[in-house]
XYZ file of C-alpha atoms in Angstrom:
677
model
C 20.736 26.965 6.953
C 22.537 23.927 5.455
C 21.712 23.241 1.916
C 19.984 19.867 1.388
C 20.473 17.312 -1.442
C 17.151 15.961 -2.493
C 15.959 13.475 -5.241
C 12.288 13.218 -5.776
C 10.384 10.824 -7.882
C 6.691 10.226 -8.952
C 5.256 6.856 -9.853
C 5.927 5.892 -13.524
C 2.856 6.407 -15.668
C 2.110 3.276 -17.920
C 2.906 3.793 -21.528
C -0.390 2.318 -22.599
C -2.766 5.332 -22.700
C -3.343 9.098 -22.062
C -2.723 11.094 -18.967
C -5.857 12.066 -17.177
C -6.471 14.549 -14.322
C -6.513 11.572 -11.898
C -3.019 11.094 -12.670
C -2.138 14.715 -12.341
C -3.057 14.602 -8.598
C 0.356 12.987 -8.044
C 2.452 14.931 -10.407
C 1.121 18.279 -9.272
C 1.642 17.381 -5.555
C 5.264 16.215 -6.261
C 5.974 19.208 -8.664
C 4.883 21.601 -6.003
C 7.113 19.952 -3.301
C 10.174 19.976 -5.754
C 9.630 23.657 -6.573
C 9.226 24.493 -2.968
C 12.492 22.865 -2.194
C 14.319 24.869 -5.053
C 12.781 27.878 -3.852
C 14.212 27.519 -0.333
C 17.675 27.121 -2.079
C 18.028 23.325 -1.720
C 19.667 21.217 -4.446
C 16.752 19.440 -5.679
C 16.248 16.957 -8.642
C 12.780 15.611 -9.748
C 12.952 12.583 -12.160
C 10.242 10.295 -13.608
C 10.025 7.980 -16.656
C 7.450 6.237 -18.616
C 6.699 2.558 -17.528
C 7.074 0.779 -20.813
C 7.074 -2.982 -20.497
C 4.561 -5.795 -20.048
C 1.901 -7.728 -21.907
C -0.558 -4.944 -22.430
C 1.894 -2.893 -24.305
C 2.933 -5.804 -26.483
C -0.707 -6.632 -27.325
C -1.684 -3.121 -28.011
C 1.265 -2.661 -30.447
C 0.154 -5.898 -32.265
C -3.393 -4.593 -32.520
C -2.155 -1.301 -34.004
C 0.304 -3.068 -36.429
C 3.397 -1.242 -34.955
C 6.305 -2.251 -32.941
C 6.260 -1.781 -29.150
C 9.158 0.646 -29.632
C 6.949 2.810 -31.857
C 4.116 2.558 -29.414
C 6.060 3.682 -26.300
C 7.780 6.584 -28.402
C 4.435 8.013 -29.314
C 2.877 7.629 -25.897
C 5.989 9.022 -24.339
C 5.739 12.220 -26.382
C 2.046 12.501 -25.482
C 2.742 12.151 -21.803
C 5.627 14.660 -21.851
C 3.428 17.088 -23.684
C 0.632 16.945 -21.070
C 2.975 17.158 -18.183
C 4.598 20.247 -19.658
C 1.154 21.617 -20.256
C 0.421 21.438 -16.485
C 3.898 22.971 -15.744
C 5.386 19.883 -14.140
C 9.068 20.635 -14.136
C 10.896 17.387 -14.427
C 14.757 17.499 -14.279
C 14.613 14.408 -16.227
C 11.827 12.296 -17.886
C 13.101 8.946 -19.333
C 11.825 5.444 -20.210
C 12.306 2.126 -18.523
C 13.163 0.703 -21.986
C 16.620 1.965 -21.702
C 20.221 0.713 -21.210
C 20.384 2.194 -17.655
C 17.243 0.396 -16.649
C 18.409 -2.959 -18.137
C 21.734 -2.603 -16.270
C 20.143 -1.940 -12.866
C 17.490 -4.559 -13.304
C 20.094 -7.092 -13.977
C 22.429 -5.895 -11.250
C 19.598 -5.962 -8.620
C 18.364 -9.446 -9.727
C 21.896 -10.904 -9.690
C 22.608 -9.474 -6.228
C 19.346 -11.067 -5.023
C 20.181 -14.367 -6.761
C 23.721 -14.664 -5.655
C 22.770 -13.976 -1.976
C 20.202 -16.644 -2.020
C 17.025 -14.398 -2.254
C 15.821 -15.955 -5.559
C 14.364 -19.413 -5.910
C 13.433 -21.164 -9.093
C 10.454 -23.599 -8.952
C 7.951 -25.117 -11.150
C 4.440 -23.770 -11.116
C 1.384 -24.451 -12.864
C -0.083 -21.321 -14.724
C -2.961 -20.463 -16.824
C -2.193 -20.903 -20.507
C -4.293 -19.696 -23.563
C -4.113 -22.372 -26.151
C -5.618 -20.197 -28.823
C -3.285 -17.243 -28.213
C -0.451 -19.740 -27.547
C 0.829 -17.743 -24.413
C 0.917 -17.915 -20.649
C -1.657 -15.476 -19.306
C -0.505 -12.502 -17.013
C -2.654 -11.986 -13.847
C -4.609 -9.058 -15.370
C -5.418 -11.017 -18.436
C -7.346 -13.561 -16.620
C -10.875 -12.810 -15.421
C -13.228 -14.940 -13.138
C -14.905 -15.163 -9.889
C -13.144 -14.302 -6.727
C -12.166 -17.490 -4.728
C -12.918 -15.875 -1.397
C -16.090 -13.788 -1.922
C -17.338 -15.081 -5.321
C -17.485 -11.783 -7.007
C -17.800 -11.989 -10.634
C -15.440 -10.232 -13.421
C -12.454 -10.094 -11.190
C -8.776 -9.954 -12.291
C -6.408 -12.934 -11.715
C -4.319 -11.229 -8.990
C -6.740 -9.467 -6.538
C -10.406 -8.902 -5.975
C -11.749 -5.241 -6.181
C -14.646 -6.262 -4.060
C -13.163 -7.959 -0.948
C -9.594 -6.947 -1.464
C -8.259 -10.576 -1.435
C -5.010 -11.376 -3.217
C -4.497 -14.832 -4.759
C -3.071 -16.796 -7.602
C -4.751 -16.717 -10.990
C -5.139 -20.363 -10.768
C -7.368 -19.936 -7.742
C -9.941 -17.997 -9.846
C -13.307 -19.783 -10.510
C -14.865 -19.939 -13.956
C -11.922 -18.129 -15.413
C -11.567 -17.086 -18.987
C -8.739 -15.476 -21.011
C -9.119 -11.822 -21.516
C -7.460 -12.116 -24.990
C -9.266 -14.851 -26.591
C -12.334 -15.369 -24.289
C -11.565 -19.137 -24.106
C -11.181 -21.075 -20.929
C -7.417 -21.323 -20.041
C -5.765 -24.615 -19.308
C -3.106 -25.114 -16.652
C 0.503 -25.721 -17.895
C 3.652 -26.294 -15.982
C 6.461 -23.707 -16.261
C 9.473 -22.700 -14.331
C 9.466 -19.290 -12.594
C 11.762 -17.213 -10.368
C 10.605 -15.927 -6.914
C 12.043 -13.206 -4.757
C 12.096 -14.360 -1.128
C 10.508 -11.332 0.497
C 10.316 -13.148 3.798
C 14.187 -13.170 4.079
C 13.842 -9.382 4.705
C 11.146 -9.427 7.390
C 13.475 -7.901 10.203
C 14.668 -5.229 7.844
C 11.137 -4.274 6.632
C 9.670 -4.142 10.109
C 12.403 -1.594 11.029
C 11.794 0.329 7.785
C 8.030 0.590 8.225
C 8.460 1.660 11.912
C 11.178 4.202 10.963
C 8.769 7.094 10.056
C 9.605 6.695 6.401
C 5.999 5.604 5.598
C 2.825 7.334 6.736
C 1.376 5.639 9.794
C -1.793 4.432 8.329
C 0.069 2.835 5.409
C 2.735 1.277 7.761
C 0.071 -0.188 9.879
C -1.762 -1.802 6.802
C 1.552 -3.222 5.473
C 2.432 -4.606 9.066
C -0.732 -6.742 8.776
C 1.129 -8.845 6.200
C 3.654 -10.107 8.853
C 0.763 -11.201 11.004
C -1.176 -13.060 8.306
C -1.134 -16.838 8.223
C 1.151 -16.994 5.125
C 3.522 -14.063 6.277
C 5.357 -12.243 3.565
C 4.670 -14.098 0.303
C 7.356 -14.903 -2.257
C 7.019 -12.658 -5.222
C 7.053 -14.015 -8.825
C 9.445 -11.713 -10.601
C 9.534 -13.733 -13.899
C 7.241 -14.076 -16.957
C 7.279 -16.413 -19.895
C 7.825 -15.522 -23.554
C 6.241 -14.009 -25.500
C 6.709 -10.957 -23.273
C 7.743 -7.303 -23.796
C 10.530 -6.559 -21.382
C 14.098 -7.478 -20.546
C 15.183 -11.036 -20.651
C 16.343 -12.559 -17.344
C 20.130 -13.227 -17.307
C 21.174 -16.919 -17.917
C 17.687 -17.910 -19.245
C 16.286 -18.492 -22.725
C 12.578 -17.625 -22.503
C 12.148 -15.797 -19.172
C 11.578 -12.029 -18.743
C 11.559 -9.783 -15.864
C 7.988 -9.000 -14.634
C 7.275 -5.341 -15.377
C 6.756 -4.605 -11.732
C 10.340 -5.538 -11.081
C 11.810 -3.165 -13.507
C 9.243 -0.307 -13.115
C 10.440 1.073 -9.782
C 14.171 0.519 -10.971
C 13.241 3.316 -13.539
C 13.794 5.727 -10.659
C 17.472 4.735 -10.575
C 17.795 4.568 -14.309
C 16.276 8.043 -14.936
C 18.471 9.633 -12.283
C 21.607 7.759 -13.729
C 20.757 9.180 -17.131
C 20.518 12.690 -15.630
C 23.860 12.140 -13.841
C 25.411 10.877 -16.973
C 24.374 14.116 -18.951
C 25.132 16.689 -16.186
C 28.081 15.179 -14.208
C 25.996 14.641 -10.989
C 27.204 11.852 -8.691
C 24.815 9.070 -8.651
C 26.584 7.250 -5.652
C 26.224 10.407 -3.559
C 22.521 9.821 -3.660
C 22.163 6.054 -3.589
C 24.899 4.738 -1.463
C 23.871 3.594 2.083
C 24.877 6.255 4.632
C 24.441 9.023 2.029
C 23.303 12.583 3.426
C 21.183 12.990 0.385
C 17.451 12.646 0.729
C 15.325 10.475 -1.604
C 11.520 10.752 -1.698
C 8.892 8.676 -3.522
C 5.465 10.147 -4.263
C 2.946 7.360 -5.143
C -0.840 6.576 -5.027
C -2.080 4.424 -2.065
C -2.949 1.611 -4.572
C 0.631 0.759 -5.091
C 2.042 1.228 -1.486
C 2.512 -2.628 -1.215
C 5.088 -2.620 -3.896
C 6.850 0.478 -2.760
C 6.979 -0.112 0.937
C 7.813 -3.784 0.839
C 9.285 -5.148 -2.353
C 11.052 -2.083 -3.408
C 13.034 -1.392 -0.198
C 13.794 -5.077 0.038
C 15.228 -5.047 -3.492
C 17.231 -2.008 -2.913
C 18.502 -3.298 0.519
C 19.386 -6.686 -0.953
C 21.429 -4.985 -3.790
C 23.297 -2.697 -1.520
C 21.527 0.527 -2.275
C 20.111 2.912 0.273
C 16.343 2.989 0.932
C 14.094 5.940 0.458
C 14.004 8.690 3.139
C 10.190 8.580 2.823
C 7.490 7.049 0.560
C 4.652 9.531 0.523
C 1.316 8.195 -0.404
C -1.874 10.152 -1.624
C -5.414 9.230 -2.283
C -7.534 9.061 -5.354
C -9.460 11.786 -7.212
C -13.253 11.815 -7.561
C -15.141 14.265 -9.679
C -18.375 15.797 -8.450
C -18.315 13.265 -5.545
C -18.090 10.109 -7.516
C -15.530 7.934 -9.152
C -14.382 9.440 -12.641
C -16.781 8.023 -15.262
C -16.335 7.850 -19.060
C -20.209 7.490 -19.460
C -20.696 10.681 -17.331
C -17.841 12.526 -19.204
C -15.917 13.039 -15.810
C -12.994 10.752 -16.913
C -11.206 13.971 -17.874
C -8.071 13.584 -20.215
C -5.254 16.091 -19.518
C -5.293 16.975 -23.120
C -9.079 17.879 -23.055
C -8.554 19.997 -19.992
C -5.653 21.953 -21.376
C -7.488 22.825 -24.576
C -10.007 24.881 -22.586
C -8.708 25.766 -19.204
C -5.609 27.291 -17.465
C -3.596 24.533 -15.939
C -2.637 26.767 -12.955
C -6.395 26.722 -12.031
C -6.269 23.032 -11.511
C -2.876 23.246 -9.700
C -4.323 25.647 -7.123
C -7.528 23.816 -6.627
C -5.683 20.428 -6.014
C -3.252 22.279 -3.738
C -6.210 23.590 -1.722
C -7.498 20.107 -1.182
C -4.254 18.134 -0.679
C -3.024 17.064 2.724
C -0.170 14.719 3.973
C -2.683 11.917 4.412
C -4.137 9.370 2.065
C -7.675 10.419 1.814
C -9.332 10.858 -1.529
C -9.827 14.452 -2.828
C -12.758 15.539 -4.814
C -12.963 17.888 -7.875
C -16.276 19.580 -7.606
C -16.576 21.542 -10.855
C -18.888 24.274 -9.511
C -16.642 24.656 -6.426
C -13.540 24.741 -8.715
C -15.061 27.651 -10.688
C -16.008 29.557 -7.472
C -12.779 28.916 -5.518
C -10.494 29.842 -8.410
C -12.494 33.114 -9.034
C -12.681 34.058 -5.521
C -9.095 33.275 -4.381
C -6.870 33.808 -7.249
C -8.691 36.494 -9.249
C -10.933 38.172 -6.641
C -8.137 38.165 -3.858
C -4.582 37.688 -5.022
C -4.432 39.485 -8.483
C -6.897 41.983 -7.200
C -4.315 43.378 -4.778
C -1.851 44.246 -7.625
C -4.587 45.463 -10.071
C -5.968 47.832 -7.351
C -2.516 49.453 -6.633
C -0.538 49.226 -9.980
C -2.573 51.713 -11.846
C -1.722 54.570 -9.466
C 2.029 53.879 -9.527
C 2.007 53.420 -13.245
C 0.027 56.603 -14.067
C 0.951 59.045 -11.348
C 4.546 58.169 -10.039
C 6.330 57.080 -13.349
C 6.045 53.437 -12.336
C 8.213 54.122 -9.293
C 7.568 52.579 -5.751
C 7.922 54.767 -2.762
C 11.039 54.970 -0.555
C 9.308 53.592 2.586
C 6.151 51.529 3.729
C 3.517 53.413 5.646
C 2.956 50.275 7.808
C 6.095 48.387 8.318
C 4.563 46.469 11.147
C 1.838 44.981 8.830
C 4.464 44.023 6.232
C 6.349 42.231 9.085
C 3.438 40.079 9.616
C 3.627 38.904 6.088
C 7.286 38.229 6.356
C 6.819 36.471 9.682
C 4.498 34.024 8.133
C 7.464 32.735 5.945
C 8.576 29.808 8.331
C 4.861 28.765 9.237
C 4.061 28.512 5.586
C 7.319 26.772 4.810
C 6.519 23.941 7.406
C 3.288 23.423 5.873
C 4.772 23.002 2.479
C 7.467 20.843 3.857
C 5.131 18.499 5.445
C 2.778 18.441 2.304
C -0.063 20.085 4.125
C -0.799 22.166 1.056
C -4.452 22.756 2.002
C -3.450 24.526 5.341
C -0.685 26.533 3.384
C -3.297 27.753 0.944
C -5.554 28.795 3.877
C -2.744 30.714 5.506
C -1.855 32.506 2.227
C -5.470 33.447 1.484
C -5.745 34.882 4.987
C -2.914 37.136 4.076
C -4.588 38.107 0.868
C -7.693 39.008 2.871
C -5.633 41.056 5.048
C -3.872 42.934 2.192
C -7.298 43.702 0.559
C -8.713 44.931 3.796
C -5.720 47.273 4.090
C -6.436 48.688 0.544
C -10.193 48.919 1.281
C -9.493 50.928 4.480
C -6.843 53.264 2.891
C -8.910 53.902 -0.286
C -6.055 55.169 -2.544
C -8.780 56.146 -5.100
C -10.189 58.611 -2.673
C -6.646 59.795 -1.664
C -5.890 60.386 -5.372
C -8.563 63.123 -5.523
C -6.743 65.257 -3.006
C -3.590 66.909 -4.260
C -2.065 67.078 -0.864
C -2.256 63.310 -0.206
C -0.662 62.161 -3.459
C 2.263 61.004 -1.580
C 0.130 58.899 0.537
C -1.408 57.211 -2.491
C 2.274 56.172 -3.662
C 3.177 54.820 -0.052
C -0.255 52.993 0.241
C -0.042 51.358 -3.076
C 3.657 50.509 -2.511
C 2.488 48.652 0.666
C -0.155 46.797 -1.347
C 2.316 45.825 -4.046
C 4.799 44.536 -1.442
C 2.085 42.453 0.269
C 1.171 41.057 -3.131
C 4.868 40.288 -3.772
C 5.077 38.307 -0.551
C 1.807 36.346 -1.464
C 3.039 35.424 -4.952
C 6.430 34.200 -3.379
C 4.493 31.928 -1.190
C 2.313 30.703 -4.073
C 5.247 30.280 -6.543
C 5.507 26.449 -5.919
C 1.801 26.155 -6.983
C 1.597 28.882 -9.553
C 4.967 28.999 -11.477
C 3.494 30.840 -14.573
C 1.566 33.349 -12.390
C 4.795 34.001 -10.415
C 6.919 34.378 -13.568
C 4.372 36.941 -14.912
C 4.453 38.731 -11.534
C 8.178 38.769 -11.597
C 8.023 40.476 -15.008
C 5.624 43.091 -13.580
C 7.680 43.648 -10.459
C 10.899 44.007 -12.546
C 13.191 43.062 -9.675
C 14.446 39.719 -10.782
C 13.470 36.074 -9.744
C 11.712 35.650 -6.363
C 13.031 33.215 -3.811
C 11.952 32.499 -0.342
C 14.335 35.006 1.005
C 12.885 37.794 -1.210
C 10.203 38.442 1.416
C 12.502 39.407 4.224
C 13.103 42.882 2.691
C 10.360 44.933 0.990
C 10.706 46.236 -2.494
C 11.266 50.051 -2.386
C 12.185 52.833 -4.995
C 11.820 50.158 -7.639
C 10.541 50.906 -11.085
C 7.855 48.403 -11.907
C 6.424 47.444 -15.361
C 3.163 48.517 -16.589
C 0.518 46.287 -15.087
C -1.147 43.835 -17.284
C -4.005 41.366 -16.444
C -2.217 38.518 -14.539
C -5.082 35.889 -14.659
C -8.677 35.834 -15.954
C -11.774 34.284 -14.370
C -13.035 30.736 -14.910
C -16.290 30.883 -16.699
C -18.780 28.008 -16.363
C -19.039 27.848 -20.245
C -15.319 26.891 -20.398
C -15.829 23.978 -18.092
C -18.791 22.759 -20.158
C -16.819 23.087 -23.307
C -14.021 21.051 -21.733
C -16.419 18.375 -20.642
C -17.985 18.151 -24.170
C -14.651 17.904 -25.876
C -13.620 15.285 -23.458
C -16.700 13.229 -24.381
C -15.664 13.348 -27.992
C -12.119 12.270 -27.114
C -13.280 9.176 -25.236
C -15.143 6.464 -27.210
C -18.620 6.202 -26.137
C -19.764 2.919 -24.486
C -21.700 0.615 -26.900
C -25.330 1.117 -26.642
C -27.442 -1.842 -25.655
C -31.057 -2.067 -26.720
C -33.101 -1.644 -23.537
C -35.840 -3.916 -22.816
C -39.566 -2.823 -22.540
C -42.524 -3.959 -20.364
C -44.397 -3.040 -17.359
C -41.529 -3.673 -14.842
C -39.166 -1.689 -17.070
C -41.485 1.273 -17.444
C -42.260 1.352 -13.741
C -40.486 4.370 -12.327
C -39.681 2.714 -8.925
C -37.857 -0.095 -10.858
C -34.787 1.369 -12.723
C -33.447 -0.879 -15.567
C -30.167 -2.723 -14.864
C -28.504 -4.889 -17.515
C -28.182 -8.754 -17.026
C -24.368 -8.322 -16.542
C -24.979 -6.082 -13.479
C -27.319 -8.613 -11.897
C -24.944 -11.497 -12.606
C -22.302 -9.874 -10.428
C -24.345 -10.422 -7.413
C -22.982 -13.261 -5.369
C -25.783 -14.925 -3.206
C -24.653 -17.328 -0.610
C -26.120 -19.422 2.136
C -25.146 -18.242 5.497
C -25.905 -19.691 8.956
C -26.749 -17.133 11.699
C -24.311 -18.139 14.510
C -24.999 -14.957 16.670
C -27.719 -12.305 16.760
C -27.942 -9.410 19.003
C -29.620 -6.123 19.608
C -27.820 -2.901 18.506
C -27.782 -0.435 21.290
C -29.242 2.938 20.047
C -30.735 1.474 16.816
C -34.379 1.143 16.228
C -34.374 -1.177 13.392
C -31.169 -2.983 13.310
C -30.070 -6.402 14.457
C -26.362 -7.462 14.542
C -25.715 -10.797 12.896
C -22.662 -12.818 12.771
C -22.854 -15.159 9.753
C -21.024 -18.261 8.948
C -20.178 -18.720 5.181
C -18.711 -22.000 5.567
C -15.432 -21.343 7.237
C -15.555 -17.547 6.895
C -17.586 -15.180 9.059
C -19.047 -11.797 8.237
C -20.647 -9.201 10.550
C -23.861 -7.796 8.993
C -26.335 -5.129 10.194
C -29.931 -5.999 9.206
C -33.090 -3.822 9.467
C -35.333 -6.762 10.683
C -35.658 -5.922 14.362
C -39.400 -5.140 14.008
C -39.985 -8.709 12.814
C -37.574 -10.893 14.730
C -36.265 -11.451 18.182
C -32.508 -11.899 17.788
C -32.667 -15.013 20.077
C -35.009 -16.778 17.601
C -32.505 -16.183 14.660
C -29.495 -18.082 15.922
C -28.791 -21.434 14.199
C -31.088 -20.509 11.172
C -29.985 -20.364 7.643
C -30.545 -17.340 5.466
C -29.502 -15.968 2.193
C -26.954 -13.048 1.902
C -25.290 -10.959 -0.716
C -21.673 -12.021 -0.126
C -19.882 -9.608 -2.454
C -21.386 -6.334 -1.391
C -18.531 -3.800 -0.471
C -18.344 -3.362 3.363
C -20.166 -0.257 4.517
C -19.053 1.819 7.521
C -22.082 2.713 9.767
C -22.486 4.454 12.929
C -22.592 1.049 14.880
C -19.709 -0.727 12.935
C -18.791 -2.081 9.545
C -21.422 -4.050 7.753
C -19.811 -6.728 5.468
C -22.787 -7.875 3.345
C -26.584 -7.907 3.392
C -29.194 -10.541 4.286
C -32.144 -10.835 1.953
C -35.735 -10.234 3.258
C -39.169 -9.711 1.705
C -42.578 -8.559 2.761
C -44.634 -5.382 3.145
C -42.749 -4.440 6.292
C -43.054 -4.091 9.986
C -43.806 -7.480 11.580
C -44.623 -8.918 8.035
C -40.931 -8.996 7.002
C -39.315 -12.498 6.329
C -35.684 -13.362 5.846
C -35.236 -15.693 2.883
C -34.800 -19.161 4.254
C -33.123 -21.884 1.900
C -34.221 -25.536 1.738
C -33.150 -28.086 4.375
C -30.318 -29.480 2.186
C -28.490 -26.174 2.010
C -25.153 -25.671 3.726
C -23.264 -22.466 4.653
C -21.227 -21.029 1.975
C -23.261 -22.680 -0.943
C -23.955 -20.319 -3.864
C -27.653 -19.635 -4.697
C -28.144 -19.693 -8.390
């Protein structure tokens, strides 16, 4: 089989805070794939870097009274410490604040500029007069111009998903000073993404991007505005690289961040003599893979390929997106202590436990995965300790004590071992296609089969019969060889367990081809426990330590009174209530929902925008009587997928129920889209 040349990257962590276990989903997923490729004998390099530029880093350094260079150096050491703790084996870990990154950023920008893909124009931008600086998108907060949701950032709405200019925000304030920004003219530089439409359509349909991601990005081509120009510049003061031939303009951090992939690999090439062009020139037979979260797919599947193409570089072989991590079924939460930092985990728990648990959940799709802590304990103890390690521990003692550590000359059941060997290509295909969860199921099925064999042969019973001692040696040799095959298959996921098993087997480093021939007449080492059980107390200690590591939210005095003390009325803060966006809506269509006893399907006009809402008011209203009426709806409620379709909001109704249920009806002067205050 021809050796492949493969370059792999993960998204660059931002140098403004610690690594947490949500981050680790990506780095563990990528590291498993890189280790698998090396295990198969491929030439494989895995590079990454810290993303070190941007206003947040500049401001944090100012707050701490240090330089940005000092901040990113400290954070970089912390990141690399945590990655090493989780056995993530980078071939190079670098920084975007580097000579290589500056070179490639300028090279790519100049190529785009000289080929007519950069346009300079005057824009009006939010300016903080108190802080004396233009405000980046994420440093402006206000109400979404589309759905009205409060407390949204200046570039996109986390409620309805809209993207927009910061100047479109309503009731905007500066996140730095809290003052109302003013608009001020400035010159900015824009990358003409629309120039690359034909190329990007081909790229998205080439199979390089997962189908669900490709379909989502294709929607941009069909939108009214098409592919928007991308503002790649920021005004001073800004922490980053100055744009060539300007005095006070800097590359937007999102331009030089993905360029960090090139820079980190170039740094590796300079240190080791690798040929950079052999991987990055068009037509190269090398393969390039990016692993990223689905939240940054827009940058990696549209802007990044266009930038590369415009500068004469090859585009990635594939961009592999993954979903997010939830803990115990909900979003990671600092208040609940489930926003778990990598450092807190590593103080209390074996990193390979989490590597295996993530592998058992990860597929090649973009679905979120859940870390259920009770299931985590149970699965690790059952699979790794109770099944895998148990095979070796049940067989090794007999070989160590009765046969001078020496394995038998032949296997008693060669056909059974052949089943383990024959699983090789099936499991390899699952790793290759990133279906780790299925690979783990296949491997654990083999572990079950091995344990069943030992149970049936009962070497502890055979050992009592002097005439059956040779059978004890062959049965245990069979068991240890099945263990060896399983550990080889698990090596990409559990590198430390594999290294310890290699020391025990005393036959060198395991690779994918090791499985084809059983290990016979080999002198093994004295067996030592390869992995211990997870105790629930360890998890509790980790969670408690993590709470101490994360500053507790500021306590707010809770109000008292009859409504507050009523158990059916849980207390919410005023800020929570203020986020609710109530709007006047006109019911332009109402109809029965087939198969639903209580629901009416409403099509609502919000003054130009329409929403589909399912309302539980069938007992009180005939749909025909609702059309043309005005009502009040919660406009910024997240869409909810129901059996009958997606409901995009909620209409307000009151009453004791049944026929006595009344939708809220505004005054006659109200118009669709008007906010209810």
